[in-house]
Amino acid sequence: MITIRPTHHPFRHELTVPGDKSVSHRSIMFSALAEGDTRVRGFLRSADCLSTMACFRGMGVDIEETDGELIVHGRGLHGLQAPADTLDAGNSGTTTRLMAGILAAQPFSSRLTGDASIQKRPMGRIIRPLTAMGADIRGEKEPELAPLLIKGSALHGIDWTSPVASAQVKSCILLAALCAGTEASVTEPTLSRDHTERMLGAFGGKISTEQYADGSATARITPCDRLVSPGVIDVPGDISSAAYFLCAALMVPGAEILVRNVGINPTRAGILEVLRRMGAVIEEENRTESGEPRADLRVRYRELAAPDRDANGVLVIGGEIIPALIDELPMIAVLATQLPCRTVIRDAAELRVKESDRIAVVTENLRRMGAGITATGDGFIIEGRAHLHGAEIDPHADHRIAMSFAVAALAAEGETRIDGEECVSISYPEFWRELERLL
Ligand code: S3P
């Protein structure tokens, strides 16, 4: 249990957030499947990414850890070894779903599982396309839940249309096709994060993406004989981690934050657009575009007038932007309580199947702090101008909930206690130390 008291002192703080979680997972996976050694700089050493590392070590991949970088000794597209034990993805959906694609195409069988949360998360969304590719994959106890039993098979190509915009589903299919040496395409209703496509390109894979007028997108992979290490992967700072500090600066009068080296890939940076729609001014300094684009982000406190509202005076966040800020919605919901208007967040039903049911858990905890919030099937309705008060927060072991409410606590009256605060180690192990430094 951690106790947070509101801050009445305007802070000025400069920080670097740890490496991007999505890019860190993929850096291990692609480096392992490539020929040659890859040095990964800025790798996120959080519980989720360490799960991916342990799984690949379990399949014979030699990964050296030195100060500040990893060296992954690639085994080539066909070099993974049968794991001696069950592969444990811990709390990580990305590890589970992306690895399932790789495992489905291996010449060996495997068992893949994770913690209690992972064993509740929907796996039908990857079991269905993999099965359609000829894979032998099923849930051990329930047909569409982990633990997953995967018997490696010869897979064939597929043109899959996914009902949800999910980078994990898309990447699972692309990785299965890559390892099987077949063509495949994945069409999704809105473009989800494209780190897999970018990294595949950097390793010499053949991938193209087409985006259509209605916002849907197709990624297509064609077979390649081998992946070749680009030598170095430089992981940018995680915008999902930066989000807590950017929002903290917008909740405490007089505050200013500079977050250095943040990944601002357009398929991830939806929060910047939403903060601007709320009236924030975010300066992007030292922007670079190669590989994963990145910039230093500076925000100064200002009263958020939310000028960009609909005819009813409501700030609506929904549609195509949702996949680009899906992990930031708990933080955005907290910030919305401070706007001078009502906010409607919709088209975000995916929040129900994250590390926790984030629609239910955000609603429960914001109510405890005195906010007016209603859960809907696919989002929230949040009343503005809330006077938040301290409360006992139950994050349901969900890292993003714990961190979002730590920021809420900074602007609340009285003390807030967050139970099970160690869950931040899933994506941001130094979070509490950084917050303490800020205060
Ligand atoms: C991720 C994709 C997203 C995101 C998750 C990481 C990834 O999940 O919420 O935190 O690295 O591909 P979905 O693919 O389920 O939308």
Coordinates of C-alpha atoms and ligand atoms in Angstrom, one line a residue:
M1 CA 0.0 0.0 0.0
I2 CA 1.4 3.4 -0.9
T3 CA 0.1 6.7 0.4
I4 CA 0.1 9.8 -1.8
R5 CA -0.6 13.3 -0.6
P6 CA -1.7 16.1 -2.9
T7 CA 1.0 18.5 -4.0
H8 CA 0.4 22.2 -3.6
H9 CA 3.8 23.1 -5.0
P10 CA 4.1 23.7 -8.7
F11 CA 6.8 21.3 -9.8
R12 CA 9.2 21.7 -12.6
H13 CA 10.6 18.3 -13.6
E14 CA 12.6 16.8 -16.4
L15 CA 12.8 13.1 -16.9
T16 CA 13.5 10.3 -19.3
V17 CA 10.9 7.5 -19.3
P18 CA 11.9 3.9 -19.7
G19 CA 11.9 2.2 -23.1
D20 CA 8.7 1.5 -25.1
K21 CA 7.1 -1.8 -24.0
S22 CA 5.8 -2.8 -27.4
V23 CA 9.1 -2.1 -29.2
S24 CA 11.1 -3.9 -26.4
H25 CA 9.0 -7.1 -26.8
R26 CA 9.5 -7.0 -30.6
S27 CA 13.2 -6.2 -30.3
I28 CA 13.8 -9.6 -28.6
M29 CA 11.5 -11.5 -31.0
F30 CA 12.9 -10.2 -34.2
S31 CA 16.5 -10.3 -33.0
A32 CA 16.0 -13.9 -32.0
L33 CA 14.6 -14.8 -35.4
A34 CA 17.3 -12.9 -37.3
E35 CA 20.8 -13.9 -38.4
G36 CA 23.5 -12.0 -36.6
D37 CA 23.8 -10.2 -33.3
T38 CA 21.5 -7.3 -32.3
R39 CA 22.4 -4.7 -29.7
V40 CA 19.2 -3.4 -28.1
R41 CA 19.6 0.0 -26.5
G42 CA 17.0 1.4 -24.1
F43 CA 15.3 -2.0 -23.6
L44 CA 12.6 -1.9 -21.0
R45 CA 13.5 -4.1 -18.1
S46 CA 10.0 -4.5 -16.8
A47 CA 8.2 -7.7 -15.8
D48 CA 6.4 -8.0 -19.1
C49 CA 9.5 -7.7 -21.3
L50 CA 11.5 -9.9 -19.0
S51 CA 8.8 -12.6 -19.6
T52 CA 9.5 -12.3 -23.3
M53 CA 13.2 -12.5 -22.7
A54 CA 12.8 -15.6 -20.5
C55 CA 10.6 -17.4 -23.1
F56 CA 13.2 -16.9 -25.8
R57 CA 16.0 -18.0 -23.6
G58 CA 13.9 -21.0 -22.9
M59 CA 14.0 -21.7 -26.7
G60 CA 17.8 -21.6 -26.8
V61 CA 18.3 -17.9 -27.6
D62 CA 21.5 -16.4 -26.0
I63 CA 20.8 -12.9 -24.6
E64 CA 23.6 -11.0 -22.9
E65 CA 22.7 -8.2 -20.6
T66 CA 25.3 -5.4 -20.2
D67 CA 24.9 -2.0 -18.7
G68 CA 22.3 -0.2 -20.7
E69 CA 22.0 -2.7 -23.6
L70 CA 21.2 -6.2 -24.5
I71 CA 23.0 -8.3 -27.1
V72 CA 20.7 -10.9 -28.7
H73 CA 22.5 -13.6 -30.6
G74 CA 20.1 -14.4 -33.4
R75 CA 19.3 -18.0 -34.3
G76 CA 17.7 -17.3 -37.7
L77 CA 14.2 -18.0 -38.8
H78 CA 14.4 -21.7 -38.2
G79 CA 16.8 -21.8 -35.2
L80 CA 14.5 -21.9 -32.2
Q81 CA 14.8 -25.0 -30.0
A82 CA 11.9 -26.9 -28.3
P83 CA 11.5 -25.4 -24.8
A84 CA 12.1 -27.9 -22.0
D85 CA 9.3 -26.3 -19.9
T86 CA 6.1 -24.4 -20.1
L87 CA 6.6 -20.9 -21.5
D88 CA 5.4 -18.4 -19.0
A89 CA 4.2 -15.0 -20.4
G90 CA 3.4 -13.7 -16.9
N91 CA 1.0 -10.8 -17.2
S92 CA 1.9 -10.0 -20.8
G93 CA -0.7 -10.2 -23.6
T94 CA 1.8 -9.1 -26.1
T95 CA 4.2 -12.0 -25.2
T96 CA 1.3 -14.5 -25.2
R97 CA -0.3 -13.5 -28.5
L98 CA 2.8 -12.7 -30.6
M99 CA 4.6 -15.8 -29.4
A100 CA 1.6 -18.0 -30.1
G101 CA 2.0 -17.0 -33.8
I102 CA 5.7 -17.9 -33.8
L103 CA 5.2 -21.2 -31.9
A104 CA 2.4 -22.3 -34.2
A105 CA 4.9 -22.5 -37.1
Q106 CA 7.7 -24.3 -35.2
P107 CA 8.7 -27.9 -35.7
F108 CA 8.0 -28.6 -32.0
S109 CA 5.2 -28.5 -29.5
S110 CA 4.9 -26.1 -26.7
R111 CA 2.7 -25.1 -23.8
L112 CA 2.2 -21.3 -23.2
T113 CA 0.6 -19.8 -20.2
G114 CA 0.6 -16.7 -17.9
D115 CA -0.7 -15.3 -14.7
A116 CA -4.4 -15.3 -13.5
S117 CA -5.1 -12.2 -15.6
I118 CA -3.7 -13.7 -18.8
Q119 CA -5.7 -16.9 -18.2
K120 CA -8.9 -14.8 -18.4
R121 CA -8.0 -12.8 -21.5
P122 CA -9.6 -13.7 -24.9
M123 CA -7.4 -15.9 -27.0
G124 CA -10.1 -16.9 -29.5
R125 CA -9.0 -13.8 -31.5
I126 CA -5.7 -15.5 -32.3
I127 CA -6.8 -19.1 -32.1
R128 CA -9.3 -18.6 -35.0
P129 CA -6.9 -17.1 -37.6
L130 CA -4.1 -19.5 -36.6
T131 CA -6.4 -22.4 -36.9
A132 CA -7.5 -21.1 -40.3
M133 CA -3.8 -21.1 -41.3
G134 CA -3.6 -24.8 -40.4
A135 CA -2.2 -24.4 -36.9
D136 CA -2.9 -26.9 -34.1
I137 CA -3.6 -24.6 -31.1
R138 CA -6.1 -24.9 -28.3
G139 CA -6.8 -23.9 -24.8
E140 CA -5.9 -26.6 -22.3
K141 CA -8.9 -26.1 -20.0
E142 CA -11.2 -23.8 -22.0
P143 CA -11.1 -23.7 -25.8
E144 CA -10.3 -20.0 -26.0
L145 CA -8.2 -19.3 -22.9
A146 CA -4.6 -19.9 -21.8
P147 CA -2.9 -22.2 -21.0
L148 CA -2.4 -22.8 -24.7
L149 CA -1.3 -26.1 -26.2
I150 CA 0.5 -25.6 -29.5
K151 CA 1.6 -28.3 -31.7
G152 CA 3.9 -26.8 -34.4
S153 CA 2.6 -27.4 -37.9
A154 CA 3.2 -26.4 -41.6
L155 CA 1.0 -23.3 -42.0
H156 CA -0.5 -21.9 -45.1
G157 CA -1.3 -18.3 -46.1
I158 CA -4.4 -16.4 -45.1
D159 CA -6.2 -13.2 -45.8
W160 CA -7.7 -12.4 -42.4
T161 CA -10.2 -9.7 -41.4
S162 CA -10.0 -9.0 -37.8
P163 CA -13.2 -7.5 -36.1
V164 CA -11.0 -5.6 -33.7
A165 CA -8.1 -3.2 -34.3
S166 CA -5.5 -5.1 -32.4
A167 CA -1.7 -5.0 -33.0
Q168 CA -1.4 -8.2 -31.0
V169 CA -3.7 -10.1 -33.4
K170 CA -2.1 -8.5 -36.5
S171 CA 1.4 -9.3 -35.3
C172 CA 0.5 -12.8 -34.3
I173 CA -0.6 -13.6 -37.8
L174 CA 2.3 -11.8 -39.5
L175 CA 4.8 -13.6 -37.3
A176 CA 3.2 -17.0 -38.0
A177 CA 3.4 -16.3 -41.7
L178 CA 7.0 -15.1 -41.4
C179 CA 8.1 -18.3 -39.6
A180 CA 6.0 -20.5 -41.9
G181 CA 7.4 -18.8 -45.1
T182 CA 3.9 -18.0 -46.4
E183 CA 2.1 -14.9 -47.6
A184 CA -0.6 -13.4 -45.3
S185 CA -2.6 -10.3 -45.0
V186 CA -4.5 -8.9 -42.0
T187 CA -7.2 -6.3 -42.4
E188 CA -8.4 -4.4 -39.4
P189 CA -11.1 -1.8 -38.9
T190 CA -8.7 0.9 -37.9
L191 CA -4.9 1.0 -38.1
S192 CA -3.4 -0.4 -34.8
R193 CA 0.1 0.3 -33.7
D194 CA 2.6 -0.6 -36.5
H195 CA 5.8 -1.4 -34.6
T196 CA 5.8 -5.0 -36.0
E197 CA 5.6 -3.7 -39.6
R198 CA 8.4 -1.1 -39.0
M199 CA 10.7 -3.6 -37.3
L200 CA 10.1 -6.3 -39.9
G201 CA 11.1 -3.8 -42.5
A202 CA 14.3 -2.9 -40.6
F203 CA 15.3 -6.6 -40.5
G204 CA 14.8 -7.0 -44.3
G205 CA 11.3 -8.6 -44.1
K206 CA 8.8 -7.9 -46.9
I207 CA 5.8 -6.1 -45.6
S208 CA 3.4 -3.5 -47.0
T209 CA 0.5 -1.6 -45.5
E210 CA -2.4 0.0 -47.2
Q211 CA -4.9 2.3 -45.5
Y212 CA -8.3 2.9 -47.0
A213 CA -10.6 5.9 -47.0
D214 CA -12.9 4.4 -44.3
G215 CA -9.9 4.1 -41.9
S216 CA -9.5 0.4 -42.3
A217 CA -6.0 -1.0 -43.1
T218 CA -4.4 -4.1 -44.5
A219 CA -0.9 -5.3 -43.7
R220 CA 0.5 -7.8 -46.1
I221 CA 3.6 -10.0 -45.6
T222 CA 5.3 -11.9 -48.4
P223 CA 7.8 -14.7 -47.7
C224 CA 11.4 -14.0 -47.1
D225 CA 14.3 -16.5 -46.7
R226 CA 15.9 -14.8 -43.8
L227 CA 15.9 -11.8 -41.5
V228 CA 19.2 -10.0 -41.1
S229 CA 20.0 -8.0 -37.9
P230 CA 20.2 -4.3 -38.5
G231 CA 23.0 -4.3 -35.8
V232 CA 21.4 -1.9 -33.3
I233 CA 17.8 -1.2 -32.2
D234 CA 17.4 2.0 -30.3
V235 CA 14.2 1.8 -28.3
P236 CA 12.4 5.1 -27.8
G237 CA 10.9 6.1 -24.4
D238 CA 7.4 4.8 -23.9
I239 CA 4.7 7.4 -24.6
S240 CA 2.3 5.3 -22.4
S241 CA 4.7 5.9 -19.5
A242 CA 5.2 9.5 -20.4
A243 CA 1.5 10.0 -20.4
Y244 CA 1.3 10.0 -16.6
F245 CA 3.8 12.8 -16.2
L246 CA 2.4 14.9 -19.1
C247 CA -1.1 14.7 -17.4
A248 CA 0.4 15.3 -13.9
A249 CA 1.6 18.7 -15.3
L250 CA -1.9 19.5 -16.5
M251 CA -3.4 18.7 -13.1
V252 CA -1.2 20.8 -10.8
P253 CA -1.3 24.6 -11.3
G254 CA 2.1 26.1 -12.1
A255 CA 3.7 22.7 -13.0
E256 CA 5.9 22.1 -16.0
I257 CA 7.3 18.8 -17.3
L258 CA 9.9 17.9 -20.0
V259 CA 10.0 14.2 -21.0
R260 CA 13.0 13.4 -23.1
N261 CA 13.1 11.0 -26.0
V262 CA 9.5 9.8 -26.2
G263 CA 8.3 7.6 -29.1
I264 CA 5.7 9.5 -31.0
N265 CA 4.8 7.0 -33.7
P266 CA 1.5 8.3 -35.0
T267 CA -0.2 4.9 -34.3
R268 CA 0.6 5.5 -30.6
A269 CA 0.5 9.3 -30.1
G270 CA -3.3 9.7 -30.0
I271 CA -3.0 11.1 -26.4
L272 CA -1.1 14.2 -27.7
E273 CA -4.0 15.0 -30.1
V274 CA -6.5 14.6 -27.3
L275 CA -4.6 16.7 -24.8
R276 CA -4.4 19.4 -27.5
R277 CA -8.2 19.1 -28.0
M278 CA -8.5 19.6 -24.3
G279 CA -6.6 22.9 -24.7
A280 CA -3.1 21.8 -23.7
V281 CA 0.0 23.1 -25.4
I282 CA 2.6 20.4 -26.0
E283 CA 5.9 21.4 -27.5
E284 CA 7.8 18.8 -29.5
E285 CA 11.5 19.5 -29.4
N286 CA 14.4 17.6 -31.1
R287 CA 12.1 15.6 -33.2
T288 CA 13.7 12.7 -35.3
E289 CA 11.9 10.6 -37.8
S290 CA 14.0 7.6 -38.6
G291 CA 12.7 4.2 -37.6
E292 CA 10.4 5.0 -34.7
P293 CA 9.9 8.7 -34.6
R294 CA 10.7 10.4 -31.3
A295 CA 10.8 13.9 -29.6
D296 CA 11.2 15.6 -26.3
L297 CA 7.8 16.6 -25.0
R298 CA 7.3 19.8 -22.9
V299 CA 4.0 20.7 -21.2
R300 CA 3.2 23.6 -18.9
Y301 CA 0.1 23.7 -16.8
R302 CA -2.7 25.8 -18.1
E303 CA -6.4 25.7 -17.4
L304 CA -7.9 23.3 -19.9
A305 CA -10.9 24.9 -21.6
A306 CA -11.6 21.9 -23.9
P307 CA -12.4 24.2 -26.9
D308 CA -13.0 21.3 -29.3
R309 CA -16.5 20.1 -28.3
D310 CA -19.5 19.0 -30.2
A311 CA -22.8 21.0 -30.6
N312 CA -23.9 19.9 -27.1
G313 CA -20.8 21.2 -25.5
V314 CA -19.4 17.6 -24.9
L315 CA -15.9 16.6 -25.6
V316 CA -16.2 13.3 -27.5
I317 CA -13.3 10.9 -27.8
G318 CA -14.0 8.0 -30.1
G319 CA -13.6 6.5 -33.6
E320 CA -10.3 6.0 -35.4
I321 CA -8.1 7.6 -32.7
I322 CA -9.0 5.0 -30.1
P323 CA -6.3 2.4 -31.0
A324 CA -3.7 5.1 -30.9
L325 CA -4.4 5.9 -27.2
I326 CA -6.1 2.7 -25.9
D327 CA -3.6 2.2 -23.1
E328 CA -3.8 5.9 -22.1
L329 CA -7.6 6.0 -21.6
P330 CA -7.5 5.4 -17.8
M331 CA -5.3 8.5 -17.5
I332 CA -7.4 10.5 -20.0
A333 CA -10.5 9.6 -18.0
V334 CA -8.9 10.9 -14.8
L335 CA -7.9 14.1 -16.5
A336 CA -11.4 14.5 -18.0
T337 CA -12.7 15.0 -14.4
Q338 CA -11.0 18.4 -14.4
L339 CA -12.4 19.8 -17.6
P340 CA -15.1 22.4 -17.6
C341 CA -17.4 20.1 -19.6
R342 CA -18.7 16.5 -19.9
T343 CA -16.5 14.0 -21.8
V344 CA -17.7 11.0 -23.6
I345 CA -15.2 8.2 -24.4
R346 CA -16.6 5.7 -26.8
D347 CA -15.6 2.9 -29.2
A348 CA -13.2 1.6 -26.5
A349 CA -14.9 -1.8 -25.6
E350 CA -11.4 -3.3 -25.8
L351 CA -10.8 -1.7 -22.4
R352 CA -13.0 -4.5 -21.0
V353 CA -10.4 -7.2 -21.9
K354 CA -7.1 -5.5 -20.9
E355 CA -5.1 -6.5 -17.8
S356 CA -8.3 -5.7 -15.9
D357 CA -11.8 -4.6 -17.0
R358 CA -10.6 -1.0 -17.2
I359 CA -14.0 0.5 -17.8
A360 CA -15.3 -1.0 -14.6
V361 CA -12.1 -0.4 -12.6
V362 CA -11.6 3.2 -13.6
T363 CA -15.3 3.9 -12.9
E364 CA -15.2 2.3 -9.4
N365 CA -12.1 4.1 -8.4
L366 CA -13.0 7.6 -9.8
R367 CA -16.3 7.3 -7.9
R368 CA -14.4 6.6 -4.7
M369 CA -12.6 9.9 -5.3
G370 CA -15.8 11.8 -5.8
A371 CA -16.0 12.1 -9.6
G372 CA -19.2 11.8 -11.6
I373 CA -18.6 9.0 -14.0
T374 CA -20.8 6.4 -15.7
A375 CA -19.6 3.3 -17.4
T376 CA -21.0 2.4 -20.8
G377 CA -20.5 -0.7 -22.8
D378 CA -17.7 0.8 -24.8
G379 CA -16.4 3.6 -22.6
F380 CA -17.4 6.3 -20.1
I381 CA -19.4 9.5 -19.6
I382 CA -17.3 11.7 -17.3
E383 CA -18.6 14.9 -15.7
G384 CA -16.1 17.8 -15.5
R385 CA -15.2 20.1 -12.6
A386 CA -14.9 17.4 -10.1
H387 CA -13.4 18.1 -6.7
L388 CA -11.5 14.9 -6.2
H389 CA -10.8 13.8 -2.7
G390 CA -8.4 11.2 -1.4
A391 CA -9.6 7.6 -1.3
E392 CA -8.5 4.0 -1.0
I393 CA -7.8 2.8 -4.6
D394 CA -7.9 -0.8 -5.7
P395 CA -6.1 -1.1 -9.0
H396 CA -7.0 -4.7 -9.4
A397 CA -3.3 -5.5 -10.0
D398 CA -3.4 -3.4 -13.1
H399 CA -0.3 -1.2 -13.6
R400 CA -2.0 1.4 -15.7
I401 CA -4.8 1.9 -13.2
A402 CA -2.3 2.3 -10.3
M403 CA -0.3 5.0 -12.1
S404 CA -3.3 6.9 -13.4
F405 CA -4.7 7.1 -9.9
A406 CA -1.3 8.2 -8.5
V407 CA -1.6 11.2 -10.7
A408 CA -5.3 11.8 -9.7
A409 CA -4.0 11.8 -6.1
L410 CA -1.7 14.7 -6.8
A411 CA -4.7 17.0 -7.4
A412 CA -7.1 15.5 -4.8
E413 CA -7.8 16.8 -1.4
G414 CA -6.5 14.6 1.4
E415 CA -4.6 11.3 1.2
T416 CA -5.0 8.6 -1.4
R417 CA -3.9 5.1 -0.7
I418 CA -3.1 2.7 -3.6
D419 CA -3.2 -1.0 -2.8
G420 CA -0.8 -3.4 -4.5
E421 CA 1.3 -0.6 -5.8
E422 CA 4.1 -3.0 -6.9
C423 CA 2.0 -3.8 -10.0
V424 CA 3.7 -0.8 -11.8
S425 CA 6.7 -3.2 -12.3
I426 CA 4.8 -4.6 -15.3
S427 CA 5.6 -1.6 -17.4
Y428 CA 7.4 1.1 -15.3
P429 CA 9.4 -0.3 -12.4
E430 CA 10.9 3.1 -11.5
F431 CA 7.5 4.9 -11.5
W432 CA 7.2 5.5 -7.7
R433 CA 10.8 6.7 -7.5
E434 CA 10.3 9.1 -10.4
L435 CA 7.1 10.4 -8.8
E436 CA 8.9 10.9 -5.5
R437 CA 11.6 12.8 -7.3
L438 CA 9.0 15.0 -8.9
L439 CA 7.4 15.8 -5.6
Ligands
S3P1 C1 0.1 -4.0 -27.7 C2 -1.1 -3.8 -28.3 C3 -2.3 -3.4 -27.6 C4 -2.0 -2.7 -26.3 C5 -1.0 -3.5 -25.5 C6 0.3 -3.7 -26.3 C7 1.2 -4.5 -28.5 O1 -3.2 -4.5 -27.4 O2 -3.1 -2.5 -25.6 O3 -0.7 -2.8 -24.3 O4 2.4 -4.4 -28.1 O5 1.0 -5.0 -29.6 P1 -4.2 -5.0 -28.5 O6 -3.5 -5.5 -29.6 O7 -5.0 -6.1 -27.7 O8 -5.1 -3.9 -28.8

